[in-house]
Amino acid sequence: MDVESNRESQSESKNSDKNATGKASPAVPGGTAAPTVDWFSLGPPGRNGTIMSFVAVLAGVIVSIITYVYAPNSISLDSWEDGCPSDGDFEKSCKANSAVLRVSCALTVLFGLQLIGTFFFTRFYDMFWIIKFCGLIALVIGFFFGSSSSFGLDGYAWFARITGFFFLILQQIILLDVAYSWNERWLAYAGGPDGEKNGNWLVGIIVISLLLFAGAYSAIGVMFWQYGHCQDSTVIIGLTLALTVVMTLIQLFFSDEGSILTSAIMTAYATYICYSAVTLNPSAECNYALDTGYQTLSTVIGLALTAISLLWTTYNTVSRFPTVLDSQGQAVDLSQVSISTKPQGARSPSAGNAAEVAAEPGLMNKLLIQVSVVFVLVSGYYAMVLTNWATEQANTSISNPRSGRAAMWIQAAGQWIAIAFYGWSLIAPKLLVDREF
C-alpha cells in the first residue's frame, strides 16, 4: 500500500509540473517550479535573440545599400533635400547618406530598446521578435518622411560617429579573439589526436601570418608613396608602421601572451584603419582617392570585417549558452537558476560554459547586455562605413572639409587606442602578476 501510495503521489507531482504546453516545467534548485512560460520553445537562452539581431542587422545593411544607390535619383521629397547642399552632386551624396542613416537610426533605436528591456528582464532578449521586427519596419517607414538634417551631422550622424568609433576599437578585440581561437585550434591540430605531431598546421600559422604582414607593410609602403607628401597623412601612416612593429616585437621577445598570428591580424587591421583614415583627408592635393573607386575598396573591406565580427559574436553567444538538462532530461532556464548551485544532475554539451553560467550571479544577463551593446554600436558603425563617416563627396572633393578632417582623426584615434589595448594585453600579465587575465 505504501509503495502504491508513493507511486500515485509521484504521478500527481509530475502531472502538476506540466505547463500549458504539455511539457514538464523545468526544475530549479530549492524544489520550486519555474514559471509556466514556455521559454525553451525559443531554443537555448540567448540563441534566438542573437540570431534574430544578426538577421535584423543583415536586413538593415541590405536595405541601406539598395537605398544608398537608388535614393538620390528616385526620391524627390522636400524633407530629403532639407539640410543638404544645393549643389546637385553634393545633394545626391547627401541624400544617399541620409538613406543609410535613416535605416541605421531605426536599428539603433531597436537595439537600444532591446538593451534596456534585457537589463530589466533577461528573457526579453529572446522574446517578442515579431513585434520587434514590426517596430523596426514602422521606424524605417516613419523615418522615411523625416528631414535629412535630423539624420545628418546636425543630428543622428554624430551619434553614429561616436558609436562607430567605439565599435572600431571593439572590432579589433573581436578579431583578436578570432585570432586566439584560430591559433589555439591549429596548435591543437598540430599535436594530433593521438599525440602525433603534425607540423603542417604550424607551418600554416606561420605562412598566413607572414602573408598578412607582407600585405600590410606593402600597403603601408604604397600609402607612403601615394599620400605621404602631406603632414597629416604622414603622421597617421608613420604611427601605424611604428606602433605595429613595436607591438609585434614586444609579442615576440618580451611577452608570453599573444602569438605571431594575433600580431599579424592586429597589423593588418591597423593598416586597414590607416587606409580608411587617410582616404578621408579633405585636401584634394593630399588625397587622390576622394569620390573614387579607392574609397569603394575601403567600404568593401570595412563591410567584410564587420560581417566577420558579427558572425563571430553571434557564434560565440549561441555557443556560450548551451541547453542545460536536469537529471530528468528537462531543459533548465539558466536565467531562473539559483545562483550558488547548479541544477541537480545538470549536464550539457559544453559543461564548462553551463557551470560558469550557473555559478555566477546574473552572468547570463550581463553577457546578453554586452551583446546588445555590440549590436547598438555596429548599427552606427556600418552606416559610417557605407557613408565614408557621413561625408558628402562629389567631384573628388568633400562638401565640408572640416567634417572630413574630423572623420579622418576619429579613425586614427580609434586605431591608436585599439593598438594600445593589444599592447596592454601583452605586458599586463608581467606588470600585474597577482591578477588573472
PDB file of C-alpha atoms in Angstrom, residues 132-240:
ATOM      1  CA  LYS A 132      10.394  43.890 -32.709  1.00  0.00           C
ATOM      2  CA  PHE A 133      10.603  43.402 -36.473  1.00  0.00           C
ATOM      3  CA  CYS A 134       7.240  45.127 -36.968  1.00  0.00           C
ATOM      4  CA  GLY A 135       8.527  48.001 -34.845  1.00  0.00           C
ATOM      5  CA  LEU A 136      11.720  48.184 -36.909  1.00  0.00           C
ATOM      6  CA  ILE A 137       9.730  48.375 -40.160  1.00  0.00           C
ATOM      7  CA  ALA A 138       7.472  51.054 -38.661  1.00  0.00           C
ATOM      8  CA  LEU A 139      10.525  53.090 -37.619  1.00  0.00           C
ATOM      9  CA  VAL A 140      12.095  52.874 -41.083  1.00  0.00           C
ATOM     10  CA  ILE A 141       8.822  53.975 -42.701  1.00  0.00           C
ATOM     11  CA  GLY A 142       8.395  56.803 -40.207  1.00  0.00           C
ATOM     12  CA  PHE A 143      11.979  57.999 -40.638  1.00  0.00           C
ATOM     13  CA  PHE A 144      11.468  57.966 -44.418  1.00  0.00           C
ATOM     14  CA  PHE A 145       9.408  61.158 -44.053  1.00  0.00           C
ATOM     15  CA  GLY A 146      11.849  62.857 -41.692  1.00  0.00           C
ATOM     16  CA  SER A 147      14.172  65.705 -42.541  1.00  0.00           C
ATOM     17  CA  SER A 148      17.663  64.887 -43.787  1.00  0.00           C
ATOM     18  CA  SER A 149      19.058  67.444 -41.354  1.00  0.00           C
ATOM     19  CA  SER A 150      17.812  65.296 -38.464  1.00  0.00           C
ATOM     20  CA  PHE A 151      19.929  62.397 -39.675  1.00  0.00           C
ATOM     21  CA  GLY A 152      22.957  64.376 -40.852  1.00  0.00           C
ATOM     22  CA  LEU A 153      25.799  65.913 -38.877  1.00  0.00           C
ATOM     23  CA  ASP A 154      23.321  68.225 -37.152  1.00  0.00           C
ATOM     24  CA  GLY A 155      21.600  65.167 -35.716  1.00  0.00           C
ATOM     25  CA  TYR A 156      21.992  61.391 -35.691  1.00  0.00           C
ATOM     26  CA  ALA A 157      25.157  61.189 -37.817  1.00  0.00           C
ATOM     27  CA  TRP A 158      27.365  62.443 -34.974  1.00  0.00           C
ATOM     28  CA  PHE A 159      25.878  59.868 -32.631  1.00  0.00           C
ATOM     29  CA  ALA A 160      26.662  57.221 -35.266  1.00  0.00           C
ATOM     30  CA  ARG A 161      30.220  58.546 -35.498  1.00  0.00           C
ATOM     31  CA  ILE A 162      30.645  58.101 -31.754  1.00  0.00           C
ATOM     32  CA  THR A 163      29.211  54.579 -31.716  1.00  0.00           C
ATOM     33  CA  GLY A 164      31.262  53.796 -34.820  1.00  0.00           C
ATOM     34  CA  PHE A 165      34.396  54.985 -33.036  1.00  0.00           C
ATOM     35  CA  PHE A 166      33.780  52.608 -30.142  1.00  0.00           C
ATOM     36  CA  PHE A 167      32.993  49.715 -32.464  1.00  0.00           C
ATOM     37  CA  LEU A 168      36.210  50.429 -34.363  1.00  0.00           C
ATOM     38  CA  ILE A 169      38.076  49.653 -31.134  1.00  0.00           C
ATOM     39  CA  LEU A 170      35.809  46.774 -30.166  1.00  0.00           C
ATOM     40  CA  GLN A 171      36.205  45.209 -33.589  1.00  0.00           C
ATOM     41  CA  GLN A 172      39.931  44.698 -33.043  1.00  0.00           C
ATOM     42  CA  ILE A 173      39.162  42.917 -29.752  1.00  0.00           C
ATOM     43  CA  ILE A 174      36.722  40.671 -31.611  1.00  0.00           C
ATOM     44  CA  LEU A 175      39.214  39.985 -34.408  1.00  0.00           C
ATOM     45  CA  LEU A 176      41.939  39.209 -31.864  1.00  0.00           C
ATOM     46  CA  ASP A 177      39.547  36.777 -30.195  1.00  0.00           C
ATOM     47  CA  VAL A 178      39.135  35.144 -33.609  1.00  0.00           C
ATOM     48  CA  ALA A 179      42.926  35.012 -33.937  1.00  0.00           C
ATOM     49  CA  TYR A 180      43.443  33.460 -30.482  1.00  0.00           C
ATOM     50  CA  SER A 181      40.805  30.797 -31.138  1.00  0.00           C
ATOM     51  CA  TRP A 182      42.211  30.121 -34.593  1.00  0.00           C
ATOM     52  CA  ASN A 183      45.745  29.834 -33.230  1.00  0.00           C
ATOM     53  CA  GLU A 184      44.722  27.515 -30.364  1.00  0.00           C
ATOM     54  CA  ARG A 185      42.753  25.230 -32.655  1.00  0.00           C
ATOM     55  CA  TRP A 186      45.557  24.870 -35.187  1.00  0.00           C
ATOM     56  CA  LEU A 187      48.067  24.252 -32.379  1.00  0.00           C
ATOM     57  CA  ALA A 188      45.768  21.502 -31.122  1.00  0.00           C
ATOM     58  CA  TYR A 189      45.617  20.025 -34.615  1.00  0.00           C
ATOM     59  CA  ALA A 190      49.406  20.163 -34.773  1.00  0.00           C
ATOM     60  CA  GLY A 191      49.569  17.992 -31.648  1.00  0.00           C
ATOM     61  CA  GLY A 192      47.366  15.345 -33.273  1.00  0.00           C
ATOM     62  CA  PRO A 193      44.555  13.362 -31.642  1.00  0.00           C
ATOM     63  CA  ASP A 194      46.952  10.611 -30.536  1.00  0.00           C
ATOM     64  CA  GLY A 195      49.844  12.843 -29.611  1.00  0.00           C
ATOM     65  CA  GLU A 196      51.398  12.515 -33.061  1.00  0.00           C
ATOM     66  CA  LYS A 197      52.965  15.732 -34.219  1.00  0.00           C
ATOM     67  CA  ASN A 198      51.699  17.307 -37.427  1.00  0.00           C
ATOM     68  CA  GLY A 199      53.893  20.248 -38.321  1.00  0.00           C
ATOM     69  CA  ASN A 200      51.778  21.281 -41.318  1.00  0.00           C
ATOM     70  CA  TRP A 201      49.397  23.181 -39.040  1.00  0.00           C
ATOM     71  CA  LEU A 202      52.278  25.134 -37.514  1.00  0.00           C
ATOM     72  CA  VAL A 203      53.585  25.920 -40.981  1.00  0.00           C
ATOM     73  CA  GLY A 204      50.096  27.106 -41.885  1.00  0.00           C
ATOM     74  CA  ILE A 205      50.040  29.553 -38.966  1.00  0.00           C
ATOM     75  CA  ILE A 206      53.429  30.955 -39.928  1.00  0.00           C
ATOM     76  CA  VAL A 207      52.601  31.231 -43.642  1.00  0.00           C
ATOM     77  CA  ILE A 208      49.286  33.016 -43.027  1.00  0.00           C
ATOM     78  CA  SER A 209      50.953  35.359 -40.557  1.00  0.00           C
ATOM     79  CA  LEU A 210      53.744  36.199 -42.991  1.00  0.00           C
ATOM     80  CA  LEU A 211      51.228  36.830 -45.777  1.00  0.00           C
ATOM     81  CA  LEU A 212      49.278  39.213 -43.542  1.00  0.00           C
ATOM     82  CA  PHE A 213      52.473  41.043 -42.535  1.00  0.00           C
ATOM     83  CA  ALA A 214      53.636  41.226 -46.158  1.00  0.00           C
ATOM     84  CA  GLY A 215      50.292  42.547 -47.352  1.00  0.00           C
ATOM     85  CA  ALA A 216      50.025  45.086 -44.536  1.00  0.00           C
ATOM     86  CA  TYR A 217      53.521  46.510 -44.860  1.00  0.00           C
ATOM     87  CA  SER A 218      53.288  46.569 -48.657  1.00  0.00           C
ATOM     88  CA  ALA A 219      50.083  48.580 -48.307  1.00  0.00           C
ATOM     89  CA  ILE A 220      51.804  50.942 -45.866  1.00  0.00           C
ATOM     90  CA  GLY A 221      54.595  51.441 -48.400  1.00  0.00           C
ATOM     91  CA  VAL A 222      52.067  52.271 -51.126  1.00  0.00           C
ATOM     92  CA  MET A 223      50.321  54.720 -48.776  1.00  0.00           C
ATOM     93  CA  PHE A 224      53.624  56.496 -48.081  1.00  0.00           C
ATOM     94  CA  TRP A 225      54.076  56.752 -51.851  1.00  0.00           C
ATOM     95  CA  GLN A 226      50.555  57.975 -52.612  1.00  0.00           C
ATOM     96  CA  TYR A 227      49.664  60.018 -49.510  1.00  0.00           C
ATOM     97  CA  GLY A 228      52.963  60.671 -47.727  1.00  0.00           C
ATOM     98  CA  HIS A 229      53.530  64.137 -49.200  1.00  0.00           C
ATOM     99  CA  CYS A 230      51.164  65.765 -46.673  1.00  0.00           C
ATOM    100  CA  GLN A 231      51.873  66.081 -42.968  1.00  0.00           C
ATOM    101  CA  ASP A 232      48.588  64.745 -41.572  1.00  0.00           C
ATOM    102  CA  SER A 233      48.676  61.617 -43.689  1.00  0.00           C
ATOM    103  CA  THR A 234      52.375  61.089 -42.998  1.00  0.00           C
ATOM    104  CA  VAL A 235      51.772  61.194 -39.234  1.00  0.00           C
ATOM    105  CA  ILE A 236      48.961  58.626 -39.424  1.00  0.00           C
ATOM    106  CA  ILE A 237      50.868  56.263 -41.740  1.00  0.00           C
ATOM    107  CA  GLY A 238      54.133  56.623 -39.815  1.00  0.00           C
ATOM    108  CA  LEU A 239      52.488  55.889 -36.461  1.00  0.00           C
ATOM    109  CA  THR A 240      50.748  52.864 -37.959  1.00  0.00           C
TER     110      THR A 240
END
